[in-house]
mmCIF file of C-alpha atoms and ligand atoms in Angstrom:
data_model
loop_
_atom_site.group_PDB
_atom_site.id
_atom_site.type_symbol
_atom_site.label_atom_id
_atom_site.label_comp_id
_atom_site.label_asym_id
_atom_site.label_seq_id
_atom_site.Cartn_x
_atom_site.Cartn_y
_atom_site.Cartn_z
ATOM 1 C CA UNK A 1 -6.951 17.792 5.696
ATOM 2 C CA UNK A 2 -8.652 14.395 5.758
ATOM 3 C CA UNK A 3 -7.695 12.338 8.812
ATOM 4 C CA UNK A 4 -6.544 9.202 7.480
ATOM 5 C CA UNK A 5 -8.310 6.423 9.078
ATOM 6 C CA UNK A 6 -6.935 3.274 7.029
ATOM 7 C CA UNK A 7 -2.985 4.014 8.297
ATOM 8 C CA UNK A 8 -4.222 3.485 11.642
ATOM 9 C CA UNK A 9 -6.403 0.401 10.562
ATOM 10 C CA UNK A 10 -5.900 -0.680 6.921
ATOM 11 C CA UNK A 11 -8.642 -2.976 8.034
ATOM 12 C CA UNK A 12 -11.005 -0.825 8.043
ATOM 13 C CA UNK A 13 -13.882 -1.347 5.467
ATOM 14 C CA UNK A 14 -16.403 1.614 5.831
ATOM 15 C CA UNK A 15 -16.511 5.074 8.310
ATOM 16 C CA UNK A 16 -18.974 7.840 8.738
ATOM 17 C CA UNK A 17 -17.898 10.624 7.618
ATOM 18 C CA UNK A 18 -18.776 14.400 7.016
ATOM 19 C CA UNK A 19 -18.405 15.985 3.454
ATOM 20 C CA UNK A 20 -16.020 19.170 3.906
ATOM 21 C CA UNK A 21 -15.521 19.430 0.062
ATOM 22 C CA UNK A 22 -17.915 18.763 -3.247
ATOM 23 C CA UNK A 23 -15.630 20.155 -6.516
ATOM 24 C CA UNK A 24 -16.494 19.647 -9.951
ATOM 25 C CA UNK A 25 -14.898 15.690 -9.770
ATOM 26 C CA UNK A 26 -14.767 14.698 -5.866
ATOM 27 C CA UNK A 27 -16.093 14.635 -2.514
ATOM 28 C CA UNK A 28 -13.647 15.358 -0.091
ATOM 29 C CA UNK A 29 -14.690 14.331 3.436
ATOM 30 C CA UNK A 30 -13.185 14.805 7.070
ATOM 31 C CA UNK A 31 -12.021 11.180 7.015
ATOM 32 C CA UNK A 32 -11.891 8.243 5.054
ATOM 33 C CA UNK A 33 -11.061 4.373 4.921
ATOM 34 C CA UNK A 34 -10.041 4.871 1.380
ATOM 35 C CA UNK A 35 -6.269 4.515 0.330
ATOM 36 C CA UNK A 36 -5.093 7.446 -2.093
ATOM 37 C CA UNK A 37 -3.084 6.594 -5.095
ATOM 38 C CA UNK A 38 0.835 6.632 -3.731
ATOM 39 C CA UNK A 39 4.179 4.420 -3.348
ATOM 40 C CA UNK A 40 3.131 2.102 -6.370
ATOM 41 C CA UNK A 41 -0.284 1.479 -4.921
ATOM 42 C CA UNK A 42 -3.365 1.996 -6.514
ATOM 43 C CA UNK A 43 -6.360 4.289 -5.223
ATOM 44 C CA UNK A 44 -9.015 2.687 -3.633
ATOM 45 C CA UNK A 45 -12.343 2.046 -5.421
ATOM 46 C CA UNK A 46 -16.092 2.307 -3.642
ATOM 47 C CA UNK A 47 -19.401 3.843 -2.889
ATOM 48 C CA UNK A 48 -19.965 6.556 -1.477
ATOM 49 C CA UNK A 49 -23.798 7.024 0.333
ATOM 50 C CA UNK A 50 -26.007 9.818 1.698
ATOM 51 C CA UNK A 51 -29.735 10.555 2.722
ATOM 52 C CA UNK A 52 -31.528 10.407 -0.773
ATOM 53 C CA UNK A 53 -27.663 9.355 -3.165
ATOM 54 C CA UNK A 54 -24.751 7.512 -3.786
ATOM 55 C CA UNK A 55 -21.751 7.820 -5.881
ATOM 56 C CA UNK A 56 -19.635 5.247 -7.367
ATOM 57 C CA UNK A 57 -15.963 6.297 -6.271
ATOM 58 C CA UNK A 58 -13.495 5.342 -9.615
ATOM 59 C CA UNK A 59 -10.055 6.287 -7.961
ATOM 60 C CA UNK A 60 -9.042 8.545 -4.730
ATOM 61 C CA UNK A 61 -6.186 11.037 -5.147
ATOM 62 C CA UNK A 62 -4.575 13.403 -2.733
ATOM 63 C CA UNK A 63 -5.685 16.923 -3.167
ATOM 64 C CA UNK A 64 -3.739 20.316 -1.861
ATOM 65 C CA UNK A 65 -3.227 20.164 1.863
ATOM 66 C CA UNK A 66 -4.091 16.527 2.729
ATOM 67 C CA UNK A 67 -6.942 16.411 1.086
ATOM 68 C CA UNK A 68 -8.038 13.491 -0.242
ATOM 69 C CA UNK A 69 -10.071 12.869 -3.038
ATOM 70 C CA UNK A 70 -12.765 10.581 -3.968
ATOM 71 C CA UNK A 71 -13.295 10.980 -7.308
ATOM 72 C CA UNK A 72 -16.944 10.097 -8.924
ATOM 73 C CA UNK A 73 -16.190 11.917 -12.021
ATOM 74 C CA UNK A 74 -18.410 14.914 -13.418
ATOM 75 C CA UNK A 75 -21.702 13.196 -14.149
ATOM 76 C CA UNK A 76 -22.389 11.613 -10.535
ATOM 77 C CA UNK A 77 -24.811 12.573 -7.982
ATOM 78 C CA UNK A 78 -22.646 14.111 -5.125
ATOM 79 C CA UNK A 79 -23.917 15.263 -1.670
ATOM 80 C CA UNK A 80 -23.633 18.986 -0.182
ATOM 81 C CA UNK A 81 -20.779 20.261 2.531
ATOM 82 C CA UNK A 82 -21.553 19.520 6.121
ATOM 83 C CA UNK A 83 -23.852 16.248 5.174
ATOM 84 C CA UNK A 84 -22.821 13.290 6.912
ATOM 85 C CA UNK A 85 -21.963 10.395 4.705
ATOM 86 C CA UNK A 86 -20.932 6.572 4.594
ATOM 87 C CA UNK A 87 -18.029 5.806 2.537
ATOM 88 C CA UNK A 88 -17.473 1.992 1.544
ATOM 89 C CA UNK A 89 -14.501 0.328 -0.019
ATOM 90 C CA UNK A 90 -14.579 -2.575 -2.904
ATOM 91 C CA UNK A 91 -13.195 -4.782 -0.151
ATOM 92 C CA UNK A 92 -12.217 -7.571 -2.276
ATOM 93 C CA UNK A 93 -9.910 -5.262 -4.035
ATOM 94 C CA UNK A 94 -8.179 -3.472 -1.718
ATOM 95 C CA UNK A 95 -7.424 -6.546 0.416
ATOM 96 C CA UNK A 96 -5.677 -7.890 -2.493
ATOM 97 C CA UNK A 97 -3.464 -4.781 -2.622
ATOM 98 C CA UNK A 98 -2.826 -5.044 0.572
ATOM 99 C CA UNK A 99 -1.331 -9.185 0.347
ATOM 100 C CA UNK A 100 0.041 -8.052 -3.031
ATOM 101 C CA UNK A 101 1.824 -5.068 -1.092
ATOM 102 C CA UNK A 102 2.873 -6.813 1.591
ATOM 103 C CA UNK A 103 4.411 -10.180 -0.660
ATOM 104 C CA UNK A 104 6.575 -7.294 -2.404
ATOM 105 C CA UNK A 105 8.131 -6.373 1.312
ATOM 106 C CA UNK A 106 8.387 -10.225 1.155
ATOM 107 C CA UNK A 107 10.538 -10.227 -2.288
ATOM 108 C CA UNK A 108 12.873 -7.096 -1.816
ATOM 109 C CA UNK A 109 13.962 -8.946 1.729
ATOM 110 C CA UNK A 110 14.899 -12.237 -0.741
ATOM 111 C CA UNK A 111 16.451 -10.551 -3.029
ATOM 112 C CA UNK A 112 19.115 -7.685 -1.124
ATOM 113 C CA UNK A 113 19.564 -5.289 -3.947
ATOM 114 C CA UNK A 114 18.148 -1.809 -4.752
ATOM 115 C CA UNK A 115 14.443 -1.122 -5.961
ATOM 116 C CA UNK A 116 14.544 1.014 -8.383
ATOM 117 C CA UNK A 117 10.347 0.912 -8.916
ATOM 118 C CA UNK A 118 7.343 -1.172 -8.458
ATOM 119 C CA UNK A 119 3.527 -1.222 -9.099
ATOM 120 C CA UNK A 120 0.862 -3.133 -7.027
ATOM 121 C CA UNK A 121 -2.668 -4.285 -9.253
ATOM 122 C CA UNK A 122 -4.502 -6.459 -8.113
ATOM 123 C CA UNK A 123 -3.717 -9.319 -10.623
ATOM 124 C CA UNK A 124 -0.032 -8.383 -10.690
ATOM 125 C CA UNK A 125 2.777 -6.799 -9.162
ATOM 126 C CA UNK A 126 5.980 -6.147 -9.679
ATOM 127 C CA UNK A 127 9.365 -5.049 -8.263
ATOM 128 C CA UNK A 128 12.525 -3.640 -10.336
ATOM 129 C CA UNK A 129 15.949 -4.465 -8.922
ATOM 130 C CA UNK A 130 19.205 -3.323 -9.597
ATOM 131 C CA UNK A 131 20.997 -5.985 -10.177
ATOM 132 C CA UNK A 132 22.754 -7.291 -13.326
ATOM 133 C CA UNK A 133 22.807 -11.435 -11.926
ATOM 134 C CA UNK A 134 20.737 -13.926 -13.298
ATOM 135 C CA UNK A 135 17.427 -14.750 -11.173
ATOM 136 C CA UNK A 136 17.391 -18.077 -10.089
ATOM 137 C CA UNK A 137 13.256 -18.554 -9.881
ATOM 138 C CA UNK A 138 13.243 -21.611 -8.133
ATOM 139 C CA UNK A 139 15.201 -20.146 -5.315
ATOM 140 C CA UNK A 140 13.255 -17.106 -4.789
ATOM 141 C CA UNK A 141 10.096 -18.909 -5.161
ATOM 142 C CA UNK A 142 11.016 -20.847 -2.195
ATOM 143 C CA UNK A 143 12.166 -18.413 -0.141
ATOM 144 C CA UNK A 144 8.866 -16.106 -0.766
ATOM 145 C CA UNK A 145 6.864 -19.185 0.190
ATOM 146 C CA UNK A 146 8.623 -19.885 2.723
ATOM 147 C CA UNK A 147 8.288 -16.414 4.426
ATOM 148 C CA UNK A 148 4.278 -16.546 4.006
ATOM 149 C CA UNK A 149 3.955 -19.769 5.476
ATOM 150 C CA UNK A 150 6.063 -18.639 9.093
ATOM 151 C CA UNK A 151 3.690 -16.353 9.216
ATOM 152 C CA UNK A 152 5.286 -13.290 10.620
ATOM 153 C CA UNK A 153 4.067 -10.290 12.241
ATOM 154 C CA UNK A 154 3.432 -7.326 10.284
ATOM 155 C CA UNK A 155 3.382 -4.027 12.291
ATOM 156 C CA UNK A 156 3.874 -0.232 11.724
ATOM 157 C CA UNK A 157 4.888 2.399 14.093
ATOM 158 C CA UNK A 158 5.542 6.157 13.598
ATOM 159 C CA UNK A 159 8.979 7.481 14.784
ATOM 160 C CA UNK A 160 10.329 11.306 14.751
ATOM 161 C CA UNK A 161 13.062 12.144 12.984
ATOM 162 C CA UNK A 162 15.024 12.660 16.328
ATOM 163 C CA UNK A 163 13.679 9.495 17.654
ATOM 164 C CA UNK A 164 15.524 7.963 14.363
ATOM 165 C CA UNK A 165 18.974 9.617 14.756
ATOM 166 C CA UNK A 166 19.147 8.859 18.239
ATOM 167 C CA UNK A 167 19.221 5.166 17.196
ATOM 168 C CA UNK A 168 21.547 4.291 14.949
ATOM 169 C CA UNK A 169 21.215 0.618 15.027
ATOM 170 C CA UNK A 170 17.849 1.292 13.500
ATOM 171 C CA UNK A 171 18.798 3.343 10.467
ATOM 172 C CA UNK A 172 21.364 0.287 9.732
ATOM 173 C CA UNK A 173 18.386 -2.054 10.071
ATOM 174 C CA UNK A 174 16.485 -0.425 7.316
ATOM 175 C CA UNK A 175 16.636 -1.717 4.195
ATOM 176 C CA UNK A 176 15.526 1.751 2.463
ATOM 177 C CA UNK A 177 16.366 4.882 4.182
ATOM 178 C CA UNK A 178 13.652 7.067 4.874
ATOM 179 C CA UNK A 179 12.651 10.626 3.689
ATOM 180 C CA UNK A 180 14.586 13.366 5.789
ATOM 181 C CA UNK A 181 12.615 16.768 7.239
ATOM 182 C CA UNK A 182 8.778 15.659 7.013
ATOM 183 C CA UNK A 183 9.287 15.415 10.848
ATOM 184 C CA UNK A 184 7.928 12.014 11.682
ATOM 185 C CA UNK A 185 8.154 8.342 9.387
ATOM 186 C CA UNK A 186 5.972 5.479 8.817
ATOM 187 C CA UNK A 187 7.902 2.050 9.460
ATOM 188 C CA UNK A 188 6.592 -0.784 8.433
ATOM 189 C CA UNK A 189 7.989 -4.175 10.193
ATOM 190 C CA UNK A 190 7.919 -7.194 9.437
ATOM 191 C CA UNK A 191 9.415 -8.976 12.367
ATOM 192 C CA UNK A 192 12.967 -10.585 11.458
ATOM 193 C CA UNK A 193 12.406 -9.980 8.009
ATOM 194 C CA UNK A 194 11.731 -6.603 6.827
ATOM 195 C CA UNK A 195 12.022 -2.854 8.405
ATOM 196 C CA UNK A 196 11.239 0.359 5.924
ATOM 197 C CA UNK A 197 9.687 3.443 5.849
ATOM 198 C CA UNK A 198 6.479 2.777 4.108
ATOM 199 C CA UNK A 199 2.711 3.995 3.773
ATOM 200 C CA UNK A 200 0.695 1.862 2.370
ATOM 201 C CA UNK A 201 -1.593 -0.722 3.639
ATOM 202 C CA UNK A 202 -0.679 -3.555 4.710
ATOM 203 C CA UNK A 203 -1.665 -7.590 5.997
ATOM 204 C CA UNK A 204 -1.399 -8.372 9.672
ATOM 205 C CA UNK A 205 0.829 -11.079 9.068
ATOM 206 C CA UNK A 206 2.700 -12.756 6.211
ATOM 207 C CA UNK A 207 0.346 -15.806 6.520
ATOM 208 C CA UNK A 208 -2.527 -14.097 4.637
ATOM 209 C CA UNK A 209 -0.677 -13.572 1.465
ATOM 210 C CA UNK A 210 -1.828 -16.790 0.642
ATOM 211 C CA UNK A 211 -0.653 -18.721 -2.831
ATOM 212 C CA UNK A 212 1.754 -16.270 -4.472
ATOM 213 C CA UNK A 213 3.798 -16.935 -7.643
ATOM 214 C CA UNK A 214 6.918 -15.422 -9.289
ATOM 215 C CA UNK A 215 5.499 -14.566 -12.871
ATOM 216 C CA UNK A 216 7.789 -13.337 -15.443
ATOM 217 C CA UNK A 217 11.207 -12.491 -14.767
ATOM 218 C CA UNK A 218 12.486 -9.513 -17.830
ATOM 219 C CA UNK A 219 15.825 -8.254 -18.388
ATOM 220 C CA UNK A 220 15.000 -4.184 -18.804
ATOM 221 C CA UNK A 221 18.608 -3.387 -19.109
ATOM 222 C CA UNK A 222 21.805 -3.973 -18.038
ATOM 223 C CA UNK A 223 21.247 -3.124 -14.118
ATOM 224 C CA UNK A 224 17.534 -4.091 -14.262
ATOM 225 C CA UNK A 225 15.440 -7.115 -13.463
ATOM 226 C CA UNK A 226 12.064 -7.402 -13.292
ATOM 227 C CA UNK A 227 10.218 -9.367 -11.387
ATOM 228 C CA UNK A 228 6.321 -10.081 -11.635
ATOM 229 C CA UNK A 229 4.077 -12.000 -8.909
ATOM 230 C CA UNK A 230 0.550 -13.195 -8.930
ATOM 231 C CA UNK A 231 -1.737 -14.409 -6.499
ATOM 232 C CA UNK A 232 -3.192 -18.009 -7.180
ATOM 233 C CA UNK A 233 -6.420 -17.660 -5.955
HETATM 234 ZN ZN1 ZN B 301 4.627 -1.103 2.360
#
């Protein structure tokens, strides 16, 4: 199992690490800054370096048992178990994903209806709602704005599953309910705004989303809106 450094601190840009896996695509190491593909995010992108090597890290996956996998495809140079290692994120991507992420917290609070999906890139994101109104752009626009520039804080906190049935008032306060029987949840909070169960990374505050825009806006059926944002910088 790879200890999972970036939920503690998805600020995080490098760690040393120790390689505890080399298979015919990945290095698998003890622990890692980088993100692995899940809830609509992408997997990180990076270098990975040794005494003597490096690797150019094209995605990161979970493995079997928490393992997660930086993958430098079948052609790279990749160290041996037990050497000690640096492991480096593209920065300027990730910390995209992460304002990107945390704007679409930002948009399911404007707009109170169900997700029904949602992908985070870089250049765009998007949400799907369930809802059959018209969007009024303007509106939401404004409101999304709005919520960046008040800045709030951004925190998560891990709960048990007891902890979350002996309060009531919070499982009324989420807007998604969380996953039952893994035995403790991520919630992500975004103070008087947003509370969910969520695991991605996220900004310390809703000021550094910066200059987002509501792209597109598509009709994919009856029940299903589409929204796209970008980031204007
Ligand atoms: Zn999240």
């Amino acid at each position: 199992m790879t200890k999972d450094l970036f939920r503690q601190d998805s600020y995080l840009k490098a760690c040393e690490a120790v390689v505890t896996d080399v298979d015919h695509d990945a290095i698998v190491l003890d622990r890692t800054v980088f993100y692995p593909m899940g809830g609509g995010q992408p997997g990180d992108v990076g270098t990975i370096r040794w005494k003597g090597g490096s690797a150019k890290v094209s995605d990161t996956r979970y493995g079997e048992s928490g393992a997660i996998r930086h993958i430098v495809g079948e052609d790279a140079a990749r160290p041996k178990v037990g050497d000690s290692v640096e492991a480096e994120l593209d920065w300027d991507r990730r910390y995209r994903h992460m304002r990107m992420h945390t704007a679409l917290h930002l948009l399911g609070s404007v707009l109170q209806y169900g997700v029904t999906g949602g992908s985070i890139s870089a250049e765009k994101s998007r949400l799907d709602f369930d809802m059959q109104d018209a969007v009024d752009k303007e509106q939401v626009s404004k409101a999304l704005t709005a919520l960046v520039s008040e800045n709030h804080v951004v925190s998560c906190r891990w709960i048990t599953d007891e902890e979350l049935e002996a309060q009531p008032d919070l499982v009324r306060t989420l807007s998604v309910q969380p996953p039952k029987g893994a035995g403790k949840i991520r919630l992500l909070e975004i103070e008087g705004v947003d509370l969910q169960p969520c695991g991605g990374t996220h900004l310390k505050s809703t000021g550094e989303v910066g200059l987002v825009r509501i792209g597109k806006v598509e009709n994919k059926g009856k029940h299903n809106r589409r929204l796209n944002i970008h980031l204007d910088d």
